[in-house]
mmCIF file of C-alpha atoms in Angstrom:
data_model
loop_
_atom_site.group_PDB
_atom_site.id
_atom_site.type_symbol
_atom_site.label_atom_id
_atom_site.label_comp_id
_atom_site.label_asym_id
_atom_site.label_seq_id
_atom_site.Cartn_x
_atom_site.Cartn_y
_atom_site.Cartn_z
ATOM 1 C CA MET A 1 -97.104 -43.322 -47.848
ATOM 2 C CA THR A 2 -95.079 -40.167 -46.984
ATOM 3 C CA ASP A 3 -93.318 -37.421 -48.979
ATOM 4 C CA LEU A 4 -90.177 -37.300 -46.802
ATOM 5 C CA LYS A 5 -86.931 -36.801 -48.720
ATOM 6 C CA ILE A 6 -83.828 -38.354 -46.817
ATOM 7 C CA VAL A 7 -80.264 -38.031 -47.817
ATOM 8 C CA HIS A 8 -77.806 -40.569 -46.387
ATOM 9 C CA LEU A 9 -73.973 -39.864 -46.440
ATOM 10 C CA ASN A 10 -71.410 -42.632 -45.904
ATOM 11 C CA THR A 11 -67.856 -42.920 -46.944
ATOM 12 C CA TYR A 12 -68.365 -46.275 -48.696
ATOM 13 C CA ASP A 13 -71.126 -48.365 -50.456
ATOM 14 C CA GLY A 14 -71.468 -51.157 -48.031
ATOM 15 C CA ASN A 15 -67.856 -51.713 -47.640
ATOM 16 C CA GLY A 16 -67.696 -52.631 -43.856
ATOM 17 C CA GLY A 17 -70.325 -52.722 -41.170
ATOM 18 C CA ALA A 18 -71.615 -48.834 -41.300
ATOM 19 C CA GLY A 19 -71.939 -48.882 -45.152
ATOM 20 C CA ARG A 20 -74.033 -52.190 -44.974
ATOM 21 C CA ALA A 21 -76.106 -50.601 -42.100
ATOM 22 C CA CYS A 22 -76.688 -47.423 -43.985
ATOM 23 C CA LEU A 23 -77.821 -49.153 -47.072
ATOM 24 C CA ARG A 24 -80.229 -51.389 -45.018
ATOM 25 C CA LEU A 25 -81.792 -48.502 -43.553
ATOM 26 C CA SER A 26 -82.244 -46.712 -46.750
ATOM 27 C CA ASP A 27 -84.015 -49.917 -48.247
ATOM 28 C CA ALA A 28 -86.235 -50.041 -45.376
ATOM 29 C CA LEU A 29 -87.230 -46.554 -45.627
ATOM 30 C CA LYS A 30 -87.993 -46.888 -49.278
ATOM 31 C CA ALA A 31 -90.156 -49.994 -48.379
ATOM 32 C CA ASN A 32 -92.261 -47.652 -46.241
ATOM 33 C CA GLY A 33 -92.645 -45.146 -49.119
ATOM 34 C CA VAL A 34 -89.880 -42.788 -48.043
ATOM 35 C CA ASP A 35 -87.923 -40.910 -50.696
ATOM 36 C CA SER A 36 -84.466 -41.995 -49.546
ATOM 37 C CA LYS A 37 -81.134 -41.789 -51.258
ATOM 38 C CA VAL A 38 -77.348 -42.934 -50.246
ATOM 39 C CA LEU A 39 -74.501 -40.781 -51.497
ATOM 40 C CA VAL A 40 -70.949 -42.154 -50.760
ATOM 41 C CA TYR A 41 -67.533 -40.565 -51.156
ATOM 42 C CA TYR A 42 -66.070 -43.701 -52.975
ATOM 43 C CA LYS A 43 -68.262 -46.442 -54.742
ATOM 44 C CA PHE A 44 -66.737 -49.899 -55.170
ATOM 45 C CA GLY A 45 -69.525 -51.442 -56.456
ATOM 46 C CA ASP A 46 -72.228 -50.885 -59.310
ATOM 47 C CA ASN A 47 -75.338 -50.597 -57.404
ATOM 48 C CA PRO A 48 -77.435 -48.083 -59.331
ATOM 49 C CA LYS A 49 -79.348 -47.273 -56.400
ATOM 50 C CA ILE A 50 -76.153 -45.357 -54.722
ATOM 51 C CA THR A 51 -74.885 -42.212 -55.998
ATOM 52 C CA ASN A 52 -70.852 -41.686 -56.057
ATOM 53 C CA LEU A 53 -69.820 -38.397 -55.092
ATOM 54 C CA SER A 54 -66.600 -38.876 -56.866
ATOM 55 C CA ASN A 55 -67.513 -39.540 -60.450
ATOM 56 C CA GLY A 56 -64.959 -38.657 -63.166
ATOM 57 C CA PHE A 57 -61.415 -39.548 -63.303
ATOM 58 C CA PHE A 58 -59.833 -36.661 -61.502
ATOM 59 C CA ALA A 59 -62.601 -36.544 -58.765
ATOM 60 C CA LYS A 60 -61.917 -40.463 -58.204
ATOM 61 C CA LEU A 61 -58.105 -39.795 -58.126
ATOM 62 C CA TRP A 62 -58.667 -36.950 -55.686
ATOM 63 C CA ALA A 63 -60.769 -39.209 -53.463
ATOM 64 C CA ILE A 64 -58.491 -42.071 -53.576
ATOM 65 C CA PHE A 65 -55.420 -39.532 -52.591
ATOM 66 C CA ASN A 66 -57.624 -38.288 -49.764
ATOM 67 C CA ILE A 67 -58.316 -41.843 -48.452
ATOM 68 C CA MET A 68 -54.864 -43.057 -48.746
ATOM 69 C CA ALA A 69 -53.482 -40.147 -47.058
ATOM 70 C CA GLU A 70 -55.861 -40.497 -44.171
ATOM 71 C CA ARG A 71 -54.871 -43.886 -43.669
ATOM 72 C CA TYR A 72 -51.250 -43.867 -44.172
ATOM 73 C CA LEU A 73 -50.283 -40.553 -42.679
ATOM 74 C CA ALA A 74 -51.600 -41.777 -39.434
ATOM 75 C CA LYS A 75 -49.089 -44.589 -39.431
ATOM 76 C CA ILE A 76 -46.441 -41.978 -38.796
ATOM 77 C CA PHE A 77 -48.053 -40.817 -35.710
ATOM 78 C CA VAL A 78 -49.819 -43.833 -34.293
ATOM 79 C CA LYS A 79 -48.032 -46.911 -32.678
ATOM 80 C CA ALA A 80 -48.015 -50.230 -34.142
ATOM 81 C CA VAL A 81 -51.435 -51.287 -33.108
ATOM 82 C CA LYS A 82 -54.463 -52.663 -34.746
ATOM 83 C CA THR A 83 -56.838 -49.977 -33.185
ATOM 84 C CA PRO A 84 -57.947 -47.592 -36.000
ATOM 85 C CA PHE A 85 -57.218 -43.612 -35.520
ATOM 86 C CA SER A 86 -58.203 -40.888 -37.821
ATOM 87 C CA LEU A 87 -56.633 -37.652 -38.325
ATOM 88 C CA GLN A 88 -59.402 -36.210 -40.295
ATOM 89 C CA TRP A 89 -57.154 -33.538 -42.062
ATOM 90 C CA PHE A 90 -58.659 -34.217 -45.542
ATOM 91 C CA GLY A 91 -62.112 -33.762 -46.583
ATOM 92 C CA LYS A 92 -64.620 -32.732 -49.303
ATOM 93 C CA SER A 93 -67.345 -30.002 -49.491
ATOM 94 C CA VAL A 94 -70.850 -31.343 -50.257
ATOM 95 C CA ILE A 95 -73.060 -28.363 -49.740
ATOM 96 C CA ASN A 96 -73.481 -27.618 -53.434
ATOM 97 C CA ARG A 97 -75.019 -31.007 -54.315
ATOM 98 C CA LYS A 98 -78.631 -30.797 -55.632
ATOM 99 C CA GLU A 99 -79.456 -33.887 -53.421
ATOM 100 C CA LEU A 100 -78.658 -32.182 -50.314
ATOM 101 C CA LYS A 101 -80.272 -28.884 -51.102
ATOM 102 C CA ASP A 102 -83.521 -30.785 -52.040
ATOM 103 C CA ALA A 103 -83.618 -33.118 -49.004
ATOM 104 C CA ASP A 104 -85.836 -32.519 -45.893
ATOM 105 C CA ILE A 105 -83.385 -34.264 -43.529
ATOM 106 C CA ILE A 106 -79.587 -35.158 -44.017
ATOM 107 C CA HIS A 107 -78.781 -38.348 -42.252
ATOM 108 C CA LEU A 108 -74.807 -38.919 -41.840
ATOM 109 C CA HIS A 109 -73.357 -42.236 -41.014
ATOM 110 C CA TRP A 110 -69.612 -43.212 -41.148
ATOM 111 C CA VAL A 111 -67.697 -40.174 -42.822
ATOM 112 C CA ASN A 112 -64.092 -40.810 -41.990
ATOM 113 C CA HIS A 113 -61.173 -41.595 -44.588
ATOM 114 C CA GLY A 114 -61.056 -38.125 -46.138
ATOM 115 C CA PHE A 115 -64.815 -37.577 -46.560
ATOM 116 C CA LEU A 116 -66.220 -35.126 -43.931
ATOM 117 C CA SER A 117 -63.497 -33.507 -41.816
ATOM 118 C CA PRO A 118 -64.745 -31.329 -38.856
ATOM 119 C CA LYS A 119 -64.480 -28.216 -41.207
ATOM 120 C CA PHE A 120 -66.735 -29.679 -43.951
ATOM 121 C CA LEU A 121 -69.034 -31.096 -41.273
ATOM 122 C CA ALA A 122 -69.525 -27.460 -39.840
ATOM 123 C CA GLU A 123 -70.195 -26.328 -43.415
ATOM 124 C CA LEU A 124 -73.415 -28.321 -43.591
ATOM 125 C CA ASP A 125 -74.876 -25.563 -41.261
ATOM 126 C CA LEU A 126 -75.351 -23.480 -44.303
ATOM 127 C CA LEU A 127 -77.876 -25.815 -45.693
ATOM 128 C CA ASP A 128 -80.351 -25.071 -42.886
ATOM 129 C CA LYS A 129 -81.572 -28.632 -42.644
ATOM 130 C CA PRO A 130 -81.963 -31.074 -39.693
ATOM 131 C CA ILE A 131 -79.282 -33.296 -39.493
ATOM 132 C CA VAL A 132 -79.322 -36.800 -37.972
ATOM 133 C CA TRP A 133 -75.912 -38.552 -37.334
ATOM 134 C CA THR A 134 -75.858 -42.359 -36.533
ATOM 135 C CA PHE A 135 -72.383 -43.266 -34.733
ATOM 136 C CA HIS A 136 -71.410 -46.617 -35.885
ATOM 137 C CA ASP A 137 -68.178 -46.314 -33.637
ATOM 138 C CA SER A 138 -66.653 -43.845 -31.182
ATOM 139 C CA ASN A 139 -64.724 -41.698 -33.258
ATOM 140 C CA ALA A 140 -67.055 -38.699 -33.564
ATOM 141 C CA PHE A 141 -66.574 -38.079 -29.697
ATOM 142 C CA THR A 142 -62.822 -38.998 -29.375
ATOM 143 C CA GLY A 143 -59.730 -37.134 -30.445
ATOM 144 C CA GLY A 144 -58.953 -39.688 -33.245
ATOM 145 C CA CYS A 145 -59.334 -43.441 -32.023
ATOM 146 C CA HIS A 146 -62.482 -45.592 -33.238
ATOM 147 C CA VAL A 147 -62.452 -48.135 -30.571
ATOM 148 C CA ARG A 148 -61.677 -46.857 -27.210
ATOM 149 C CA TYR A 149 -61.297 -50.069 -24.900
ATOM 150 C CA SER A 150 -60.468 -48.941 -21.378
ATOM 151 C CA CYS A 151 -59.326 -45.540 -22.235
ATOM 152 C CA GLU A 152 -61.344 -42.712 -20.697
ATOM 153 C CA ASN A 153 -59.583 -39.776 -21.866
ATOM 154 C CA PHE A 154 -62.607 -38.951 -23.965
ATOM 155 C CA HIS A 155 -64.467 -37.961 -20.802
ATOM 156 C CA LYS A 156 -61.858 -34.849 -20.632
ATOM 157 C CA GLN A 157 -60.377 -33.270 -23.811
ATOM 158 C CA CYS A 158 -58.306 -36.322 -24.879
ATOM 159 C CA GLY A 159 -54.569 -35.719 -25.114
ATOM 160 C CA ASN A 160 -52.029 -38.223 -23.290
ATOM 161 C CA CYS A 161 -53.440 -40.626 -26.066
ATOM 162 C CA PRO A 162 -51.869 -44.197 -25.558
ATOM 163 C CA LEU A 163 -52.329 -44.927 -29.241
ATOM 164 C CA LEU A 164 -49.860 -42.035 -30.251
ATOM 165 C CA LYS A 165 -46.083 -42.189 -30.625
ATOM 166 C CA PHE A 166 -45.893 -38.779 -29.428
ATOM 167 C CA ASP A 167 -48.498 -38.316 -26.748
ATOM 168 C CA GLY A 168 -48.768 -35.522 -24.231
ATOM 169 C CA LYS A 169 -51.128 -32.975 -23.113
ATOM 170 C CA ASP A 170 -51.430 -31.159 -26.306
ATOM 171 C CA ASP A 171 -50.763 -33.791 -28.682
ATOM 172 C CA ILE A 172 -52.821 -34.868 -31.803
ATOM 173 C CA SER A 173 -55.791 -36.285 -30.089
ATOM 174 C CA HIS A 174 -56.240 -33.167 -28.018
ATOM 175 C CA LYS A 175 -55.742 -30.902 -31.209
ATOM 176 C CA ASN A 176 -58.260 -33.194 -32.964
ATOM 177 C CA TRP A 177 -60.702 -32.825 -30.115
ATOM 178 C CA LEU A 178 -60.564 -29.037 -30.400
ATOM 179 C CA ARG A 179 -61.278 -29.091 -33.973
ATOM 180 C CA LYS A 180 -64.270 -31.362 -33.436
ATOM 181 C CA GLN A 181 -65.397 -28.971 -30.550
ATOM 182 C CA LYS A 182 -65.240 -25.728 -32.811
ATOM 183 C CA ALA A 183 -67.158 -27.691 -35.572
ATOM 184 C CA TYR A 184 -70.001 -29.129 -33.448
ATOM 185 C CA SER A 185 -70.448 -25.625 -31.872
ATOM 186 C CA GLU A 186 -71.398 -24.452 -35.420
ATOM 187 C CA LEU A 187 -73.552 -27.358 -36.119
ATOM 188 C CA ASN A 188 -76.731 -28.563 -34.789
ATOM 189 C CA PHE A 189 -77.476 -32.376 -35.076
ATOM 190 C CA HIS A 190 -79.400 -35.016 -33.459
ATOM 191 C CA ILE A 191 -77.425 -38.306 -32.438
ATOM 192 C CA VAL A 192 -78.707 -41.652 -33.032
ATOM 193 C CA ALA A 193 -76.901 -44.459 -31.207
ATOM 194 C CA PRO A 194 -77.587 -48.078 -32.475
ATOM 195 C CA SER A 195 -77.145 -49.513 -29.032
ATOM 196 C CA SER A 196 -77.554 -48.442 -25.465
ATOM 197 C CA TRP A 197 -73.823 -48.891 -24.815
ATOM 198 C CA MET A 198 -73.094 -46.401 -27.524
ATOM 199 C CA ALA A 199 -75.616 -44.039 -26.152
ATOM 200 C CA LYS A 200 -73.984 -44.423 -22.628
ATOM 201 C CA SER A 201 -70.641 -43.528 -23.935
ATOM 202 C CA ILE A 202 -71.780 -40.486 -25.805
ATOM 203 C CA LYS A 203 -73.291 -39.069 -22.803
ATOM 204 C CA GLU A 204 -70.131 -39.561 -20.885
ATOM 205 C CA SER A 205 -68.161 -37.749 -23.687
ATOM 206 C CA SER A 206 -66.922 -34.183 -23.028
ATOM 207 C CA LEU A 207 -67.440 -33.188 -26.688
ATOM 208 C CA LEU A 208 -71.108 -34.494 -27.138
ATOM 209 C CA GLY A 209 -72.362 -35.320 -23.486
ATOM 210 C CA MET A 210 -74.782 -32.483 -23.697
ATOM 211 C CA ARG A 211 -76.365 -33.456 -26.873
ATOM 212 C CA SER A 212 -79.703 -35.141 -27.784
ATOM 213 C CA VAL A 213 -79.244 -38.888 -27.965
ATOM 214 C CA GLY A 214 -81.638 -41.388 -29.270
ATOM 215 C CA VAL A 215 -81.374 -45.135 -29.494
ATOM 216 C CA ILE A 216 -82.514 -46.822 -32.580
ATOM 217 C CA PRO A 217 -80.808 -50.138 -33.781
ATOM 218 C CA ASN A 218 -79.602 -51.040 -37.202
ATOM 219 C CA THR A 219 -81.889 -53.341 -39.377
ATOM 220 C CA ILE A 220 -81.624 -56.338 -41.463
ATOM 221 C CA GLU A 221 -83.115 -58.097 -44.558
ATOM 222 C CA ILE A 222 -85.317 -60.539 -42.677
ATOM 223 C CA ASP A 223 -86.381 -62.091 -46.052
ATOM 224 C CA VAL A 224 -82.842 -62.853 -46.949
ATOM 225 C CA PHE A 225 -81.301 -63.641 -43.624
ATOM 226 C CA LYS A 226 -83.967 -66.295 -42.429
ATOM 227 C CA PRO A 227 -83.998 -69.928 -41.063
ATOM 228 C CA TYR A 228 -83.556 -72.775 -43.274
ATOM 229 C CA VAL A 229 -83.626 -76.586 -42.144
ATOM 230 C CA LYS A 230 -80.323 -77.110 -40.575
ATOM 231 C CA ALA A 231 -79.918 -80.573 -41.837
ATOM 232 C CA GLU A 232 -80.305 -79.111 -45.403
ATOM 233 C CA ALA A 233 -78.131 -76.215 -44.868
ATOM 234 C CA LYS A 234 -75.431 -78.409 -43.315
ATOM 235 C CA LYS A 235 -75.666 -80.660 -46.475
ATOM 236 C CA ILE A 236 -74.801 -77.495 -48.688
ATOM 237 C CA LEU A 237 -71.545 -77.319 -46.671
ATOM 238 C CA LYS A 238 -70.899 -81.049 -46.670
ATOM 239 C CA ILE A 239 -71.274 -81.372 -43.155
ATOM 240 C CA PRO A 240 -73.124 -84.358 -41.542
ATOM 241 C CA ALA A 241 -76.430 -83.512 -40.095
ATOM 242 C CA ASN A 242 -75.609 -84.692 -36.707
ATOM 243 C CA HIS A 243 -72.492 -82.672 -36.272
ATOM 244 C CA PHE A 244 -72.579 -79.767 -34.033
ATOM 245 C CA VAL A 245 -71.161 -76.818 -36.076
ATOM 246 C CA ILE A 246 -69.416 -73.828 -34.520
ATOM 247 C CA MET A 247 -69.207 -70.791 -36.620
ATOM 248 C CA SER A 248 -67.116 -67.582 -36.645
ATOM 249 C CA GLY A 249 -66.202 -64.505 -38.550
ATOM 250 C CA PHE A 250 -63.088 -63.166 -40.385
ATOM 251 C CA MET A 251 -59.944 -64.469 -38.226
ATOM 252 C CA PRO A 252 -57.343 -61.501 -38.263
ATOM 253 C CA SER A 253 -54.022 -62.057 -36.737
ATOM 254 C CA LYS A 254 -53.539 -63.292 -33.156
ATOM 255 C CA ASN A 255 -52.511 -59.883 -32.447
ATOM 256 C CA ASP A 256 -55.528 -58.212 -33.454
ATOM 257 C CA LYS A 257 -56.805 -56.747 -30.037
ATOM 258 C CA HIS A 258 -60.221 -55.447 -31.332
ATOM 259 C CA LYS A 259 -61.517 -58.776 -32.704
ATOM 260 C CA GLY A 260 -60.272 -61.114 -29.688
ATOM 261 C CA THR A 261 -59.160 -63.965 -31.827
ATOM 262 C CA GLN A 262 -56.775 -65.444 -29.173
ATOM 263 C CA TYR A 263 -59.863 -65.696 -26.736
ATOM 264 C CA LEU A 264 -61.786 -67.868 -29.427
ATOM 265 C CA ILE A 265 -58.590 -70.053 -29.889
ATOM 266 C CA ASP A 266 -58.239 -70.544 -26.083
ATOM 267 C CA ALA A 267 -62.014 -71.160 -25.674
ATOM 268 C CA LEU A 268 -61.940 -73.944 -28.379
ATOM 269 C CA ASN A 269 -58.892 -75.365 -26.922
ATOM 270 C CA GLU A 270 -60.474 -75.541 -23.564
ATOM 271 C CA LEU A 271 -63.698 -77.032 -24.885
ATOM 272 C CA ALA A 272 -62.110 -79.709 -26.701
ATOM 273 C CA ALA A 273 -60.238 -80.934 -23.498
ATOM 274 C CA ARG A 274 -63.439 -81.353 -21.619
ATOM 275 C CA PRO A 275 -64.482 -84.870 -21.227
ATOM 276 C CA GLU A 276 -68.142 -84.550 -22.082
ATOM 277 C CA ILE A 277 -67.267 -83.012 -25.353
ATOM 278 C CA PRO A 278 -66.890 -85.507 -28.386
ATOM 279 C CA ASN A 279 -64.579 -83.788 -30.606
ATOM 280 C CA LYS A 280 -65.274 -85.768 -33.511
ATOM 281 C CA GLN A 281 -68.829 -84.391 -33.422
ATOM 282 C CA ILE A 282 -67.996 -80.996 -33.819
ATOM 283 C CA GLU A 283 -66.693 -78.857 -36.503
ATOM 284 C CA LEU A 284 -65.665 -75.387 -36.896
ATOM 285 C CA VAL A 285 -66.773 -73.084 -39.924
ATOM 286 C CA ILE A 286 -64.937 -69.725 -40.517
ATOM 287 C CA PHE A 287 -66.000 -67.340 -43.139
ATOM 288 C CA GLY A 288 -64.534 -64.019 -44.257
ATOM 289 C CA ASN A 289 -60.759 -64.796 -43.847
ATOM 290 C CA LYS A 290 -58.452 -63.312 -46.503
ATOM 291 C CA ASP A 291 -56.375 -66.233 -46.616
ATOM 292 C CA THR A 292 -55.481 -69.362 -44.576
ATOM 293 C CA LYS A 293 -51.710 -68.993 -44.627
ATOM 294 C CA ASP A 294 -51.391 -67.639 -40.939
ATOM 295 C CA MET A 295 -54.418 -69.437 -39.600
ATOM 296 C CA PRO A 296 -54.124 -70.753 -36.118
ATOM 297 C CA VAL A 297 -54.375 -74.573 -35.539
ATOM 298 C CA PHE A 298 -57.754 -75.381 -34.327
ATOM 299 C CA PRO A 299 -58.547 -78.593 -32.148
ATOM 300 C CA PHE A 300 -61.751 -79.430 -34.558
ATOM 301 C CA LYS A 301 -62.151 -80.296 -37.932
ATOM 302 C CA THR A 302 -62.408 -76.732 -39.597
ATOM 303 C CA THR A 303 -63.635 -75.230 -42.967
ATOM 304 C CA PHE A 304 -62.602 -72.141 -44.263
ATOM 305 C CA LEU A 305 -65.286 -70.608 -46.475
ATOM 306 C CA GLY A 306 -63.373 -67.326 -47.459
ATOM 307 C CA THR A 307 -65.169 -64.211 -48.376
ATOM 308 C CA ILE A 308 -68.999 -64.607 -49.111
ATOM 309 C CA ASN A 309 -70.294 -62.090 -51.392
ATOM 310 C CA LYS A 310 -73.761 -63.418 -51.726
ATOM 311 C CA ASP A 311 -76.190 -62.776 -48.801
ATOM 312 C CA ASP A 312 -78.490 -65.672 -49.544
ATOM 313 C CA HIS A 313 -75.555 -68.015 -49.274
ATOM 314 C CA LEU A 314 -73.956 -66.523 -46.166
ATOM 315 C CA ALA A 315 -77.669 -66.918 -44.620
ATOM 316 C CA LYS A 316 -77.548 -70.599 -45.419
ATOM 317 C CA CYS A 317 -74.100 -70.860 -43.800
ATOM 318 C CA TYR A 318 -75.489 -69.236 -40.589
ATOM 319 C CA ALA A 319 -78.284 -71.490 -40.736
ATOM 320 C CA ALA A 320 -76.106 -74.556 -40.946
ATOM 321 C CA ALA A 321 -74.357 -73.485 -37.702
ATOM 322 C CA ASP A 322 -75.705 -74.374 -34.420
ATOM 323 C CA VAL A 323 -74.163 -71.531 -32.617
ATOM 324 C CA PHE A 324 -72.295 -68.364 -33.843
ATOM 325 C CA VAL A 325 -69.279 -67.340 -31.588
ATOM 326 C CA LEU A 326 -68.275 -63.775 -31.590
ATOM 327 C CA PRO A 327 -65.014 -62.947 -29.380
ATOM 328 C CA SER A 328 -65.071 -59.383 -30.115
ATOM 329 C CA LEU A 329 -63.681 -57.090 -27.342
ATOM 330 C CA GLU A 330 -65.710 -53.764 -28.305
ATOM 331 C CA ASP A 331 -68.415 -53.710 -30.738
ATOM 332 C CA ASN A 332 -71.364 -51.235 -31.418
ATOM 333 C CA LEU A 333 -74.096 -53.271 -32.715
ATOM 334 C CA PRO A 334 -72.279 -56.088 -34.871
ATOM 335 C CA ASN A 335 -74.097 -57.233 -38.174
ATOM 336 C CA THR A 336 -72.727 -60.600 -37.589
ATOM 337 C CA VAL A 337 -74.674 -60.989 -34.495
ATOM 338 C CA MET A 338 -77.839 -59.738 -36.149
ATOM 339 C CA GLU A 339 -77.484 -61.975 -39.064
ATOM 340 C CA SER A 340 -76.931 -65.004 -37.082
ATOM 341 C CA LEU A 341 -80.039 -64.461 -34.843
ATOM 342 C CA ALA A 342 -81.980 -63.814 -37.950
ATOM 343 C CA CYS A 343 -81.221 -67.083 -39.375
ATOM 344 C CA ALA A 344 -82.286 -68.621 -36.051
ATOM 345 C CA THR A 345 -78.618 -69.418 -34.982
ATOM 346 C CA PRO A 346 -77.996 -68.639 -31.281
ATOM 347 C CA VAL A 347 -74.874 -66.493 -30.488
ATOM 348 C CA VAL A 348 -72.129 -66.815 -27.783
ATOM 349 C CA ALA A 349 -70.446 -63.633 -27.327
ATOM 350 C CA PHE A 350 -68.807 -61.498 -24.426
ATOM 351 C CA LYS A 351 -70.955 -59.097 -22.519
ATOM 352 C CA THR A 352 -69.573 -56.074 -24.053
ATOM 353 C CA GLY A 353 -70.575 -52.927 -26.465
ATOM 354 C CA GLY A 354 -74.052 -53.362 -28.024
ATOM 355 C CA ILE A 355 -74.138 -57.086 -27.968
ATOM 356 C CA PRO A 356 -76.324 -57.234 -24.768
ATOM 357 C CA ASP A 357 -78.972 -55.328 -26.842
ATOM 358 C CA MET A 358 -79.394 -58.450 -29.143
ATOM 359 C CA VAL A 359 -78.323 -61.304 -27.241
ATOM 360 C CA LYS A 360 -80.341 -62.151 -24.118
ATOM 361 C CA HIS A 361 -78.492 -64.582 -21.733
ATOM 362 C CA LEU A 362 -79.749 -68.305 -21.733
ATOM 363 C CA THR A 363 -82.628 -67.239 -23.891
ATOM 364 C CA ASN A 364 -81.376 -66.730 -27.548
ATOM 365 C CA GLY A 365 -77.684 -67.190 -26.807
ATOM 366 C CA TYR A 366 -75.078 -66.888 -23.969
ATOM 367 C CA LEU A 367 -73.448 -63.739 -22.881
ATOM 368 C CA ALA A 368 -69.774 -64.890 -21.386
ATOM 369 C CA ASP A 369 -67.847 -62.794 -18.826
ATOM 370 C CA TYR A 370 -65.899 -60.112 -20.634
ATOM 371 C CA GLN A 371 -62.371 -61.536 -21.690
ATOM 372 C CA SER A 372 -62.853 -65.185 -20.156
ATOM 373 C CA ALA A 373 -61.969 -67.797 -22.570
ATOM 374 C CA THR A 374 -63.231 -70.258 -20.266
ATOM 375 C CA ASP A 375 -66.855 -68.732 -20.007
ATOM 376 C CA LEU A 376 -66.725 -68.473 -23.902
ATOM 377 C CA ALA A 377 -66.239 -72.188 -23.747
ATOM 378 C CA ASP A 378 -68.890 -72.585 -21.336
ATOM 379 C CA GLY A 379 -71.538 -70.826 -23.535
ATOM 380 C CA ILE A 380 -70.623 -73.254 -26.362
ATOM 381 C CA GLU A 381 -71.051 -76.030 -24.041
ATOM 382 C CA TRP A 382 -74.299 -75.025 -22.595
ATOM 383 C CA LEU A 383 -75.681 -74.897 -25.998
ATOM 384 C CA PHE A 384 -74.074 -78.119 -26.981
ATOM 385 C CA LEU A 385 -75.710 -79.942 -24.110
ATOM 386 C CA HIS A 386 -79.050 -78.277 -24.261
ATOM 387 C CA ASP A 387 -82.208 -80.302 -24.460
ATOM 388 C CA ASP A 388 -84.350 -77.927 -26.403
ATOM 389 C CA LYS A 389 -82.027 -76.221 -28.953
ATOM 390 C CA GLU A 390 -85.301 -75.574 -31.084
ATOM 391 C CA SER A 391 -86.664 -73.018 -28.590
ATOM 392 C CA ILE A 392 -83.557 -71.116 -28.424
ATOM 393 C CA GLN A 393 -83.496 -70.923 -32.283
ATOM 394 C CA LYS A 394 -86.899 -69.767 -32.213
ATOM 395 C CA GLU A 395 -86.126 -67.216 -29.909
ATOM 396 C CA ALA A 396 -83.106 -65.928 -31.908
ATOM 397 C CA ARG A 397 -85.380 -65.433 -34.826
ATOM 398 C CA ARG A 398 -88.233 -63.834 -32.755
ATOM 399 C CA THR A 399 -85.887 -61.133 -31.242
ATOM 400 C CA ILE A 400 -85.070 -59.923 -34.602
ATOM 401 C CA LEU A 401 -88.501 -59.671 -35.782
ATOM 402 C CA ASN A 402 -89.688 -57.999 -32.899
ATOM 403 C CA HIS A 403 -87.117 -55.257 -32.469
ATOM 404 C CA PHE A 404 -84.685 -55.210 -35.685
ATOM 405 C CA SER A 405 -87.080 -55.794 -38.532
ATOM 406 C CA PRO A 406 -87.042 -53.259 -41.435
ATOM 407 C CA THR A 407 -90.451 -52.025 -40.796
ATOM 408 C CA VAL A 408 -89.795 -51.577 -36.969
ATOM 409 C CA VAL A 409 -86.609 -49.640 -37.410
ATOM 410 C CA ALA A 410 -87.663 -47.650 -40.404
ATOM 411 C CA ALA A 411 -90.886 -46.461 -38.539
ATOM 412 C CA LYS A 412 -88.605 -45.270 -35.525
ATOM 413 C CA HIS A 413 -86.506 -43.190 -38.202
ATOM 414 C CA GLU A 414 -89.418 -41.617 -39.705
ATOM 415 C CA GLU A 415 -90.925 -40.571 -36.070
ATOM 416 C CA LEU A 416 -87.518 -39.159 -35.583
ATOM 417 C CA TYR A 417 -87.412 -37.121 -38.811
ATOM 418 C CA GLN A 418 -90.927 -35.988 -38.497
ATOM 419 C CA THR A 419 -90.204 -34.826 -34.816
ATOM 420 C CA LEU A 420 -87.156 -32.775 -36.179
ATOM 421 C CA LEU A 421 -89.145 -31.261 -38.973
ATOM 422 C CA ASN A 422 -92.093 -30.086 -36.738
ATOM 423 C CA ALA A 423 -89.720 -28.393 -34.397
ATOM 424 C CA LEU A 424 -88.498 -26.145 -37.311
ATOM 425 C CA PRO A 425 -89.629 -22.487 -37.065
ATOM 426 C CA LYS A 426 -92.910 -21.973 -38.954
#
């Protein structure tokens, strides 16, 4: 047991990967006896464990205005691309909250969309508390983008941003960079990178390259996301036990660069054309899609599950699959990969971002060459033809238990918190 008091700050309550990661960490810490609270700028759900910073009609209205202004004003300046870009012109002061004043450690997560702009981040220094900040995407060390792809402007001072309509040496990305530089010069914080790839990127950045960075992964509920008998799980989805099930997540438009949808489509078409693949024995399952109107045509029988709100049902869907395919082109430490492995379902994905921290090539899944639809198809075929699928499935689960379980991840955070507290002047 410990008497540590931790306050986590995130924009939303479980809406998106960062929100889920934040809640999972807080629950893991509480299970270890830590006093851990989550405060969010805008609360969608009714989880009593989460404190809403925008309580009351006018506070909620102001939060909605800030969020919408951040999202829609960006469209004036950013090209018609799918890559998210934050202006961070709007924000909210939190330094007068009792929860923050009483905390031993303030732990920041994803704080965009009108929550903690550089000005209000710098203000946290007035609380005189150790601050930990987990980077769930790249925005904290860029001039505005959340996903960088091949752009290396963040190595300098941004500017000449390829996402902006009006780019140049002193464009909005450079001005944002300067605002962040000023804020960071006033605020001391320890950075947590959920993946080795993210840590490397931070070290290469001009904004934060000199800062202390530690790698601690996100965690997952191993008692919820767990293995089930595949034949029984397939029965729930009305899929024959002898069929090979390929599963993938939300399918955005074909133009969505970040999610790599087109590579999945090309890989499946290539797989279906191979003579050793019996197409009628393969089924594709897609979850999380908003609607099926603009869905591409797939070469295999396809089931669209829609949005799944219950984790225990989602876990059974993962367990029903023989492989989970993630064609993402840049991801920090995607929850879907962790969830799939926890359910003993191997993953085939590109060798990019933080995915290699979880997927071990030819051990618990397959890491395809970046942007190679052919190698993505090779990975699925490798698993389909493998003589001992069970050993790969067991290794998938073992990876999560050994490296990403709540007790392991919570203990690493507690150690960090204690180190920061011990370093304070006596």
